[in-house]
Tab-separated table of C-alpha atoms in Angstrom:
chain	number	residue	atom	x	y	z
G	1	MET	CA	-17.684	7.929	10.292
G	2	GLN	CA	-15.044	6.311	11.837
G	3	PHE	CA	-11.785	4.910	10.794
G	4	PHE	CA	-10.099	1.752	12.518
G	5	GLY	CA	-8.077	-0.859	12.053
G	6	GLY	CA	-4.492	-1.679	13.077
G	7	SER	CA	-1.248	-1.044	11.398
G	8	GLU	CA	-0.021	-4.713	11.620
G	9	ILE	CA	0.410	-6.837	9.237
G	10	SER	CA	-1.523	-10.070	9.763
G	11	PRO	CA	-1.226	-13.270	10.295
G	12	LEU	CA	1.562	-13.263	12.536
G	13	PRO	CA	4.804	-14.203	10.984
G	14	PRO	CA	6.104	-17.367	11.761
G	15	LEU	CA	9.016	-17.587	14.149
G	16	PRO	CA	12.181	-18.040	12.438
G	17	THR	CA	14.091	-21.321	13.749
G	18	ALA	CA	17.595	-20.219	12.184
G	19	SER	CA	19.275	-17.167	10.627
G	20	GLY	CA	21.015	-16.642	7.874
G	21	ASN	CA	19.909	-16.426	3.930
G	22	ASN	CA	18.333	-19.380	3.776
G	23	ALA	CA	16.216	-18.686	0.343
G	24	HIS	CA	17.127	-18.869	-2.975
G	25	MET	CA	15.015	-16.598	-5.393
G	26	MET	CA	11.084	-15.990	-5.538
G	27	TYR	CA	8.631	-15.097	-8.303
G	28	VAL	CA	5.415	-13.887	-8.003
G	29	PHE	CA	3.137	-14.168	-11.082
G	30	ASN	CA	-0.493	-12.825	-11.247
G	31	ARG	CA	-3.524	-14.696	-13.313
G	32	ASN	CA	-2.438	-14.193	-16.630
G	33	GLY	CA	0.918	-15.312	-16.211
G	34	VAL	CA	2.350	-12.004	-16.008
G	35	CYS	CA	5.469	-12.157	-13.806
G	36	LEU	CA	5.231	-9.331	-11.399
G	37	LEU	CA	8.306	-9.693	-8.915
G	38	TYR	CA	11.192	-11.933	-9.623
G	39	ARG	CA	13.807	-11.699	-6.554
G	40	GLU	CA	17.049	-13.212	-6.346
G	41	TRP	CA	18.807	-13.843	-3.162
G	42	ASN	CA	21.270	-16.544	-3.575
G	43	ARG	CA	21.515	-17.976	-7.317
G	44	PRO	CA	24.772	-18.970	-8.574
G	45	LEU	CA	23.158	-21.374	-11.727
G	46	ARG	CA	21.232	-19.961	-14.478
G	47	THR	CA	20.437	-22.074	-17.314
G	48	LEU	CA	17.698	-19.672	-19.698
G	49	ASN	CA	17.530	-16.458	-20.021
G	50	ALA	CA	14.637	-14.445	-17.353
G	51	GLN	CA	11.652	-14.783	-20.254
G	52	GLN	CA	12.205	-18.177	-20.275
G	53	ASP	CA	12.435	-18.975	-17.487
G	54	HIS	CA	9.494	-17.298	-16.041
G	55	LYS	CA	7.795	-18.561	-18.986
G	56	LEU	CA	9.255	-21.744	-17.942
G	57	MET	CA	7.996	-21.406	-13.985
G	58	PHE	CA	4.599	-20.573	-14.852
G	59	GLY	CA	3.966	-23.198	-17.391
G	60	LEU	CA	5.313	-25.362	-15.048
G	61	LEU	CA	3.178	-24.340	-12.333
G	62	PHE	CA	0.087	-24.602	-14.317
G	63	SER	CA	0.371	-27.972	-15.677
G	64	LEU	CA	1.650	-28.979	-12.047
G	65	LYS	CA	-1.684	-28.029	-10.440
G	66	SER	CA	-3.900	-29.868	-12.914
G	67	LEU	CA	-1.744	-32.880	-12.374
G	68	THR	CA	-2.095	-32.658	-9.056
G	69	ALA	CA	-5.766	-32.484	-8.535
G	70	LYS	CA	-6.462	-34.807	-11.449
G	71	MET	CA	-4.416	-37.432	-10.044
G	72	ASP	CA	-6.434	-36.670	-6.806
G	73	PRO	CA	-7.694	-40.494	-5.858
G	74	THR	CA	-10.074	-39.211	-2.404
G	75	SER	CA	-12.247	-36.444	-3.501
G	76	VAL	CA	-15.514	-38.235	-4.570
G	77	GLU	CA	-16.890	-35.313	-6.217
G	78	LYS	CA	-14.487	-32.675	-8.513
G	79	GLY	CA	-15.226	-29.171	-8.712
G	80	ASN	CA	-14.180	-27.395	-12.270
G	81	LEU	CA	-10.679	-26.839	-12.476
G	82	GLY	CA	-9.858	-23.546	-12.651
G	83	VAL	CA	-12.661	-21.850	-9.803
G	84	PRO	CA	-10.808	-19.684	-7.249
G	85	GLN	CA	-9.981	-21.647	-4.173
G	86	LEU	CA	-9.007	-20.546	-0.951
G	87	PRO	CA	-5.607	-22.080	-0.732
G	88	GLY	CA	-5.546	-25.353	1.085
G	89	GLN	CA	-8.869	-26.056	-0.078
G	90	GLY	CA	-10.296	-28.552	-2.896
G	91	CYS	CA	-6.989	-30.196	-3.808
G	92	SER	CA	-4.071	-28.129	-3.741
G	93	PHE	CA	-0.297	-28.528	-4.919
G	94	HIS	CA	2.088	-26.891	-2.326
G	95	SER	CA	5.408	-28.072	-2.991
G	96	PHE	CA	8.288	-30.417	-4.193
G	97	ARG	CA	11.529	-30.771	-3.085
G	98	THR	CA	14.842	-32.032	-5.588
G	99	ASN	CA	18.321	-33.289	-3.664
G	100	THR	CA	19.910	-29.634	-4.071
G	101	TYR	CA	16.017	-27.483	-3.234
G	102	LYS	CA	12.299	-27.476	-2.264
G	103	LEU	CA	9.983	-25.153	-4.410
G	104	SER	CA	7.042	-23.879	-1.981
G	105	PHE	CA	3.895	-22.686	-3.849
G	106	MET	CA	0.405	-20.745	-3.016
G	107	GLU	CA	-2.147	-19.555	-4.848
G	108	SER	CA	-4.582	-17.124	-3.816
G	109	PRO	CA	-8.036	-16.897	-4.366
G	110	SER	CA	-7.138	-13.912	-7.183
G	111	GLY	CA	-4.789	-15.431	-8.540
G	112	ILE	CA	-1.398	-14.407	-7.171
G	113	LYS	CA	0.666	-17.277	-7.413
G	114	ILE	CA	3.657	-17.289	-4.784
G	115	ILE	CA	7.187	-19.524	-5.406
G	116	LEU	CA	9.645	-19.334	-3.030
G	117	VAL	CA	12.790	-21.475	-3.959
G	118	THR	CA	14.603	-22.263	-0.460
G	119	HIS	CA	17.114	-25.242	0.673
G	120	PRO	CA	16.019	-28.807	0.806
G	121	GLY	CA	16.164	-29.074	4.458
G	122	THR	CA	13.038	-25.878	4.847
G	123	GLY	CA	10.238	-27.120	6.684
G	124	ASP	CA	6.471	-26.375	5.090
G	125	LEU	CA	6.221	-22.662	3.901
G	126	ARG	CA	2.878	-22.612	3.494
G	127	GLU	CA	2.154	-20.188	6.697
G	128	SER	CA	5.312	-18.218	5.714
G	129	LEU	CA	3.864	-17.980	1.971
G	130	LYS	CA	0.565	-16.586	3.203
G	131	TYR	CA	2.648	-13.788	5.597
G	132	ILE	CA	4.264	-13.203	2.139
G	133	TYR	CA	0.714	-12.846	0.313
G	134	ASN	CA	-0.379	-10.469	3.355
G	135	LEU	CA	3.038	-8.236	2.981
G	136	TYR	CA	2.106	-7.975	-1.034
G	137	VAL	CA	-1.539	-6.818	-0.340
G	138	GLU	CA	-0.617	-4.575	3.140
G	139	TYR	CA	2.805	-2.561	0.386
G	140	VAL	CA	1.855	-3.496	-2.947
G	141	VAL	CA	-1.925	-3.609	-3.939
G	142	LYS	CA	-2.624	-0.766	-1.533
G	143	ASN	CA	-0.080	1.240	-2.676
G	144	PRO	CA	-1.973	4.304	-4.590
G	145	LEU	CA	1.192	4.676	-7.283
G	146	TYR	CA	1.027	1.183	-8.367
G	147	SER	CA	-1.160	0.017	-11.112
G	148	PRO	CA	-2.694	-3.957	-10.938
G	149	GLY	CA	-1.497	-6.105	-13.451
G	150	THR	CA	1.878	-4.744	-13.764
G	151	PRO	CA	5.358	-5.482	-12.498
G	152	PHE	CA	5.588	-3.912	-9.224
G	153	ARG	CA	9.062	-3.203	-7.590
G	154	SER	CA	8.608	-1.162	-3.741
G	155	GLU	CA	11.294	-0.398	-1.846
G	156	LEU	CA	8.385	-0.539	1.436
G	157	PHE	CA	7.927	-4.480	0.234
G	158	ASP	CA	11.294	-4.892	-0.564
G	159	LYS	CA	12.443	-4.153	2.721
G	160	ALA	CA	9.879	-6.044	4.885
G	161	LEU	CA	10.285	-8.831	2.370
G	162	ASP	CA	13.912	-9.346	2.991
G	163	GLN	CA	14.053	-8.744	6.749
G	164	TYR	CA	11.273	-11.725	6.577
G	165	VAL	CA	13.151	-14.155	4.025
G	166	ARG	CA	16.308	-13.614	6.196
G	167	GLY	CA	14.425	-15.256	9.525
G	168	LEU	CA	13.009	-18.284	7.348
G	169	GLY	CA	14.583	-21.777	9.113
Z	1	MET	CA	-21.593	6.963	16.371
Z	2	GLY	CA	-21.667	3.064	16.217
Z	3	ARG	CA	-21.395	2.766	12.520
Z	4	GLU	CA	-17.707	1.751	10.959
Z	5	VAL	CA	-16.166	1.475	8.073
Z	6	SER	CA	-13.296	-0.714	6.798
Z	7	GLU	CA	-10.104	1.329	6.566
Z	8	SER	CA	-8.946	-0.605	3.359
Z	9	CYS	CA	-12.203	0.591	1.819
Z	10	VAL	CA	-11.972	4.281	2.315
Z	11	GLU	CA	-8.038	4.208	1.427
Z	12	SER	CA	-9.054	2.314	-1.528
Z	13	LEU	CA	-11.928	4.575	-2.374
Z	14	LEU	CA	-9.153	7.733	-2.285
Z	15	THR	CA	-6.582	6.296	-4.085
Z	16	GLU	CA	-9.302	5.765	-6.863
Z	17	MET	CA	-10.895	9.345	-7.010
Z	18	VAL	CA	-7.231	10.600	-6.581
Z	19	SER	CA	-6.394	8.661	-9.807
Z	20	SER	CA	-9.743	9.208	-12.102
Z	21	TYR	CA	-9.698	13.001	-11.461
Z	22	CYS	CA	-5.853	12.674	-12.583
Z	23	THR	CA	-6.587	10.373	-15.731
Z	24	ARG	CA	-9.792	10.895	-16.544
Z	25	PHE	CA	-11.721	13.475	-16.158
Z	26	TYR	CA	-9.005	16.562	-16.274
Z	27	ALA	CA	-5.712	14.733	-17.820
Z	28	ASP	CA	-4.252	17.601	-18.828
Z	29	LYS	CA	-4.992	19.888	-16.738
Z	30	PRO	CA	-3.736	19.167	-13.059
Z	31	ASP	CA	-4.244	22.265	-11.744
Z	32	LEU	CA	-8.319	22.133	-12.087
Z	33	ALA	CA	-7.705	18.123	-10.579
Z	34	ALA	CA	-5.558	19.767	-7.870
Z	35	ARG	CA	-8.649	21.945	-7.220
Z	36	ARG	CA	-11.663	19.621	-7.934
Z	37	ILE	CA	-10.035	16.962	-5.115
Z	38	GLU	CA	-9.466	19.977	-2.762
Z	39	ALA	CA	-12.643	21.030	-2.992
Z	40	ILE	CA	-13.769	17.437	-2.246
Z	41	GLY	CA	-11.947	17.711	0.883
Z	42	TYR	CA	-13.384	20.862	1.784
Z	43	GLN	CA	-16.512	19.470	2.001
Z	44	VAL	CA	-15.697	16.422	3.954
Z	45	GLY	CA	-13.910	18.469	6.426
Z	46	HIS	CA	-16.575	21.024	7.113
Z	47	GLN	CA	-18.828	18.285	7.780
Z	48	LEU	CA	-16.508	16.424	9.949
Z	49	SER	CA	-15.831	19.356	11.873
Z	50	GLU	CA	-19.432	20.331	12.630
Z	51	ARG	CA	-19.660	15.884	14.005
Z	52	TYR	CA	-16.444	16.444	16.254
Z	53	THR	CA	-17.161	19.363	18.108
Z	54	MET	CA	-21.044	18.568	18.756
Z	55	GLU	CA	-20.215	18.974	22.339
Z	56	ARG	CA	-17.891	21.433	22.354
Z	57	PRO	CA	-18.186	25.135	23.314
Z	58	ARG	CA	-16.369	27.831	20.905
Z	59	PHE	CA	-13.151	27.944	20.625
Z	60	SER	CA	-11.559	30.675	22.426
Z	61	ASP	CA	-8.627	31.570	19.643
Z	62	HIS	CA	-7.176	30.373	16.473
Z	63	LEU	CA	-4.520	28.776	18.405
Z	64	GLU	CA	-7.125	26.486	20.191
Z	65	ALA	CA	-8.627	25.745	17.284
Z	66	ILE	CA	-5.590	24.548	15.527
Z	67	LYS	CA	-4.889	22.731	19.108
Z	68	PHE	CA	-8.359	21.049	18.713
Z	69	ILE	CA	-7.174	19.740	14.809
Z	70	CYS	CA	-4.154	18.713	15.764
Z	71	LYS	CA	-5.438	16.595	19.127
Z	72	ASP	CA	-8.819	15.581	18.822
Z	73	PHE	CA	-10.161	15.789	15.117
Z	74	TRP	CA	-6.223	14.275	14.003
Z	75	SER	CA	-7.076	11.220	16.480
Z	76	GLU	CA	-10.623	10.770	14.868
Z	77	LEU	CA	-9.371	10.551	11.023
Z	78	PHE	CA	-6.216	8.961	12.020
Z	79	LYS	CA	-5.950	7.633	15.311
Z	80	LYS	CA	-2.768	9.963	16.526
Z	81	GLN	CA	-2.569	13.053	17.094
Z	82	ILE	CA	-0.255	15.730	14.965
Z	83	ASP	CA	3.937	15.108	16.380
Z	84	ASN	CA	5.154	18.356	16.034
Z	85	LEU	CA	2.683	22.262	15.755
Z	86	LYS	CA	5.119	25.074	14.888
Z	87	THR	CA	3.834	28.766	14.532
Z	88	ASN	CA	5.274	32.341	13.641
Z	89	HIS	CA	2.757	33.960	15.911
Z	90	ARG	CA	1.491	36.078	12.641
Z	91	GLY	CA	-1.181	33.445	11.634
Z	92	THR	CA	1.002	30.881	10.293
Z	93	PHE	CA	0.872	27.072	11.816
Z	94	VAL	CA	2.704	24.315	10.696
Z	95	LEU	CA	1.470	20.875	11.447
Z	96	GLN	CA	3.969	18.286	11.193
Z	97	ASP	CA	2.722	14.206	11.452
Z	98	ASN	CA	5.790	11.845	11.106
Z	99	LYS	CA	3.969	8.940	9.900
Z	100	PHE	CA	1.247	10.230	7.934
Z	101	ARG	CA	-1.085	7.323	7.624
Z	102	TRP	CA	-2.355	7.619	4.120
Z	103	LEU	CA	0.950	8.156	2.753
Z	104	SER	CA	2.182	4.827	4.537
Z	105	ARG	CA	2.086	2.545	1.917
Z	106	MET	CA	3.492	5.018	-1.205
Z	107	SER	CA	6.814	3.747	-2.926
Z	108	VAL	CA	7.444	4.907	-6.399
Z	109	ASP	CA	9.010	2.298	-8.921
Z	110	PRO	CA	12.478	2.814	-9.133
Z	111	SER	CA	13.167	0.869	-12.405
Z	112	PRO	CA	13.533	3.070	-15.611
Z	113	GLU	CA	10.458	1.724	-17.650
Z	114	ASN	CA	10.792	4.571	-20.197
Z	115	THR	CA	13.994	3.291	-21.975
Z	116	GLY	CA	12.992	5.484	-25.405
Z	117	SER	CA	13.873	8.976	-24.298
Z	118	ALA	CA	16.883	10.109	-22.156
Z	119	GLN	CA	15.352	10.147	-18.922
Z	120	ASP	CA	17.604	11.403	-16.471
Z	121	PRO	CA	16.702	10.891	-12.328
Z	122	SER	CA	16.075	14.918	-11.840
Z	123	THR	CA	12.761	14.518	-13.885
Z	124	ASP	CA	11.908	10.807	-12.434
Z	125	GLU	CA	11.865	12.565	-8.862
Z	126	ASN	CA	9.941	15.320	-10.324
Z	127	LYS	CA	7.002	12.942	-11.639
Z	128	ALA	CA	7.198	10.987	-8.822
Z	129	ALA	CA	6.982	14.055	-6.166
Z	130	GLN	CA	3.900	15.277	-8.324
Z	131	ALA	CA	2.117	11.683	-8.301
Z	132	THR	CA	2.540	11.700	-4.797
Z	133	SER	CA	1.780	15.477	-3.712
Z	134	MET	CA	-1.780	14.981	-6.008
Z	135	HIS	CA	-3.135	12.598	-2.879
Z	136	LEU	CA	-2.539	15.595	-0.449
Z	137	TYR	CA	-4.751	17.644	-1.800
Z	138	PHE	CA	-7.504	16.032	-0.667
Z	139	PRO	CA	-6.205	16.163	3.360
Z	140	CYS	CA	-5.209	19.805	2.805
Z	141	GLY	CA	-8.672	20.403	1.677
Z	142	ILE	CA	-10.180	18.596	4.866
Z	143	ILE	CA	-8.143	20.790	7.313
Z	144	ARG	CA	-9.369	23.725	5.223
Z	145	GLY	CA	-12.760	23.181	5.602
Z	146	ALA	CA	-12.635	21.828	9.077
Z	147	LEU	CA	-11.003	25.704	10.096
Z	148	SER	CA	-13.254	27.377	7.811
Z	149	ASN	CA	-16.261	25.658	9.524
Z	150	LEU	CA	-14.848	26.637	12.675
Z	151	GLY	CA	-14.684	30.502	11.556
Z	152	ILE	CA	-11.372	30.872	10.157
Z	153	PRO	CA	-10.207	31.160	6.854
Z	154	CYS	CA	-7.258	30.046	5.777
Z	155	ALA	CA	-5.227	28.395	2.986
Z	156	VAL	CA	-3.115	25.064	3.386
Z	157	SER	CA	-0.752	23.478	1.985
Z	158	ALA	CA	1.131	20.117	2.136
Z	159	ASP	CA	4.867	19.691	2.168
Z	160	ILE	CA	6.851	16.583	1.786
Z	161	SER	CA	10.405	17.145	1.348
Z	162	ASN	CA	11.310	14.452	3.600
Z	163	LEU	CA	8.756	10.837	3.876
Z	164	PRO	CA	6.968	9.738	5.573
Z	165	ALA	CA	6.528	12.064	7.601
Z	166	CYS	CA	4.216	14.893	6.092
Z	167	SER	CA	3.753	18.762	7.493
Z	168	PHE	CA	0.936	21.041	6.535
Z	169	VAL	CA	1.219	24.697	5.945
Z	170	VAL	CA	-1.668	26.278	7.725
Z	171	ARG	CA	-1.745	30.736	7.072
Z	172	ILE	CA	-4.165	32.193	8.171
Z	173	LYS	CA	-6.221	34.717	6.131
Z	174	ALA	CA	-6.378	38.275	8.014
């Protein structure tokens, strides 16, 4: 029996273009709406309490996903909504931008949703979100002490995440 | 030996094994669970050492066998060698791995989940240490099984006082 595999996290992260702390906050939800992680780096304005904030965010994304799929003018055949799809397949919403912030979103086929809120000038973060999903798989899912479906706090994940987010352009 | 197995598969299997034995099979008896997991490791180590010593001559003394465990055996299992070997020349060896692969992703949840009872930090740490040490019985068993197949009966225990480095203490029975 031979064990193989490197310990690198793949895919390689996109090169950071600017330095400094760019991101405001991050949410990770699972398929049932449980907020697995909420990280905040820079959030001066807070309108709701934590529970309402999470519920609002999850509801918003759920509706946005359905809306964008239903209003899609291009695809002839619409698969069932709710069927797991790879990020980028089908019609998937990936970000919205206001004059004060940009919200980027990614959903994995297993229903893990990652939301990153950054400043409005940020470019396309789809590759970055995939990298963060890989961090989640490596440090959280593979952590023997983690029970799936519960909010997690892992030092290894936090450290890797902070380091990566600091480099986002 | 051309067939390979995904590392994620093996690690998930080991995680689930420890979790099953600790929470389902021997829920109230952590010592029995530990013994059972160690026994499984013993069988695995026994068979692995058979495989990995196929073309080699017999070992001349205990130190040679321990060095085999540190270099070739550990490389086959974890793609790296033991980083540090210490001995007291009286039958005790300490094998130190500075970044033990199966512990590399282990991270304890620092947030206090229990709000009812007054939990002081020392009990949280104890629970964390206990949970982590459960995962070390399997590698201890592997080492014990490998050495006993080479004709060296011993007792193996693990020391995790500074993670992610992990030390295995081998005491050879006279």
